[in-house]
Amino acid sequence: MSDHIEADPTPYAEVEAVLRDEFAGVHSTTTVTRCVEAAHYGALEVTGYAHPSLVERIARKHLHVLALVASERG
């Protein structure tokens, strides 16, 4: 019998995958993950619940803002 247990993927794994693809070449995977995590905690603080669609929308906004700041820095 195997003691190996698969770790459950984060509930936002699909959100991260979508945003990694959308922002490929713009942001690193680490940045995308950090934005998703920040969006998750922000949604929990404000609404008490962090539905994946809400987390995705918040994280996407964060990533757009970061891209804008980076482009302005040149």
PDB file of C-alpha atoms in Angstrom:
ATOM      1  CA  MET A   1       0.000   0.000   0.000  1.00  0.00           C
ATOM      2  CA  SER A   2       1.350   3.407  -0.945  1.00  0.00           C
ATOM      3  CA  ASP A   3       1.567   6.222   1.586  1.00  0.00           C
ATOM      4  CA  HIS A   4       1.834   8.773  -1.196  1.00  0.00           C
ATOM      5  CA  ILE A   5      -1.054  11.226  -1.049  1.00  0.00           C
ATOM      6  CA  GLU A   6      -1.631  13.714  -3.828  1.00  0.00           C
ATOM      7  CA  ALA A   7      -1.889  17.275  -2.582  1.00  0.00           C
ATOM      8  CA  ASP A   8      -5.163  18.913  -3.476  1.00  0.00           C
ATOM      9  CA  PRO A   9      -4.630  21.624  -6.039  1.00  0.00           C
ATOM     10  CA  THR A  10      -5.387  25.092  -4.809  1.00  0.00           C
ATOM     11  CA  PRO A  11      -8.949  26.136  -5.562  1.00  0.00           C
ATOM     12  CA  TYR A  12      -7.395  28.869  -7.688  1.00  0.00           C
ATOM     13  CA  ALA A  13      -5.133  26.634  -9.801  1.00  0.00           C
ATOM     14  CA  GLU A  14      -7.373  27.135 -12.837  1.00  0.00           C
ATOM     15  CA  VAL A  15      -7.463  30.905 -12.235  1.00  0.00           C
ATOM     16  CA  GLU A  16      -3.658  30.966 -12.060  1.00  0.00           C
ATOM     17  CA  ALA A  17      -3.367  28.926 -15.260  1.00  0.00           C
ATOM     18  CA  VAL A  18      -5.698  31.272 -17.154  1.00  0.00           C
ATOM     19  CA  LEU A  19      -3.860  34.374 -15.940  1.00  0.00           C
ATOM     20  CA  ARG A  20      -0.410  32.865 -16.589  1.00  0.00           C
ATOM     21  CA  ASP A  21      -1.444  32.267 -20.201  1.00  0.00           C
ATOM     22  CA  GLU A  22      -3.042  35.701 -20.521  1.00  0.00           C
ATOM     23  CA  PHE A  23      -0.009  37.515 -19.110  1.00  0.00           C
ATOM     24  CA  ALA A  24       2.734  35.297 -20.553  1.00  0.00           C
ATOM     25  CA  GLY A  25       5.624  37.486 -21.626  1.00  0.00           C
ATOM     26  CA  VAL A  26       4.363  40.291 -19.385  1.00  0.00           C
ATOM     27  CA  HIS A  27       4.579  38.825 -15.873  1.00  0.00           C
ATOM     28  CA  SER A  28       6.427  35.881 -14.348  1.00  0.00           C
ATOM     29  CA  THR A  29       4.479  32.948 -12.965  1.00  0.00           C
ATOM     30  CA  THR A  30       5.581  34.059  -9.496  1.00  0.00           C
ATOM     31  CA  THR A  31       3.980  37.464  -9.995  1.00  0.00           C
ATOM     32  CA  VAL A  32       0.744  35.882 -11.201  1.00  0.00           C
ATOM     33  CA  THR A  33       0.665  33.562  -8.182  1.00  0.00           C
ATOM     34  CA  ARG A  34       1.301  36.457  -5.791  1.00  0.00           C
ATOM     35  CA  CYS A  35      -1.506  38.501  -7.368  1.00  0.00           C
ATOM     36  CA  VAL A  36      -3.927  35.583  -7.104  1.00  0.00           C
ATOM     37  CA  GLU A  37      -2.976  35.083  -3.450  1.00  0.00           C
ATOM     38  CA  ALA A  38      -3.362  38.808  -2.720  1.00  0.00           C
ATOM     39  CA  ALA A  39      -6.739  38.835  -4.484  1.00  0.00           C
ATOM     40  CA  HIS A  40      -7.843  35.827  -2.449  1.00  0.00           C
ATOM     41  CA  TYR A  41      -6.987  37.453   0.878  1.00  0.00           C
ATOM     42  CA  GLY A  42      -8.390  40.815  -0.181  1.00  0.00           C
ATOM     43  CA  ALA A  43     -11.700  39.259  -1.175  1.00  0.00           C
ATOM     44  CA  LEU A  44     -11.884  37.388   2.134  1.00  0.00           C
ATOM     45  CA  GLU A  45     -11.267  40.580   4.099  1.00  0.00           C
ATOM     46  CA  VAL A  46     -13.849  42.608   2.210  1.00  0.00           C
ATOM     47  CA  THR A  47     -16.610  40.116   1.495  1.00  0.00           C
ATOM     48  CA  GLY A  48     -15.858  37.181   3.782  1.00  0.00           C
ATOM     49  CA  TYR A  49     -15.749  34.812   0.815  1.00  0.00           C
ATOM     50  CA  ALA A  50     -13.409  34.447  -2.124  1.00  0.00           C
ATOM     51  CA  HIS A  51     -15.202  32.853  -5.078  1.00  0.00           C
ATOM     52  CA  PRO A  52     -12.743  31.939  -7.853  1.00  0.00           C
ATOM     53  CA  SER A  53     -14.419  34.298 -10.353  1.00  0.00           C
ATOM     54  CA  LEU A  54     -14.033  37.215  -7.942  1.00  0.00           C
ATOM     55  CA  VAL A  55     -10.408  36.308  -7.234  1.00  0.00           C
ATOM     56  CA  GLU A  56      -9.748  36.104 -10.975  1.00  0.00           C
ATOM     57  CA  ARG A  57     -11.230  39.556 -11.626  1.00  0.00           C
ATOM     58  CA  ILE A  58      -9.274  41.162  -8.785  1.00  0.00           C
ATOM     59  CA  ALA A  59      -6.000  39.461  -9.749  1.00  0.00           C
ATOM     60  CA  ARG A  60      -6.453  40.454 -13.398  1.00  0.00           C
ATOM     61  CA  LYS A  61      -6.850  44.109 -12.325  1.00  0.00           C
ATOM     62  CA  HIS A  62      -3.680  43.853 -10.230  1.00  0.00           C
ATOM     63  CA  LEU A  63      -1.766  42.401 -13.173  1.00  0.00           C
ATOM     64  CA  HIS A  64      -3.014  45.112 -15.541  1.00  0.00           C
ATOM     65  CA  VAL A  65      -1.926  47.815 -13.105  1.00  0.00           C
ATOM     66  CA  LEU A  66       1.496  46.230 -12.660  1.00  0.00           C
ATOM     67  CA  ALA A  67       1.920  46.046 -16.445  1.00  0.00           C
ATOM     68  CA  LEU A  68       0.957  49.701 -16.780  1.00  0.00           C
ATOM     69  CA  VAL A  69       3.452  50.767 -14.101  1.00  0.00           C
ATOM     70  CA  ALA A  70       6.195  48.700 -15.734  1.00  0.00           C
ATOM     71  CA  SER A  71       5.486  50.243 -19.154  1.00  0.00           C
ATOM     72  CA  GLU A  72       5.628  53.757 -17.706  1.00  0.00           C
ATOM     73  CA  ARG A  73       9.005  53.068 -16.129  1.00  0.00           C
ATOM     74  CA  GLY A  74      10.264  52.113 -19.562  1.00  0.00           C
TER      75      GLY A  74
END
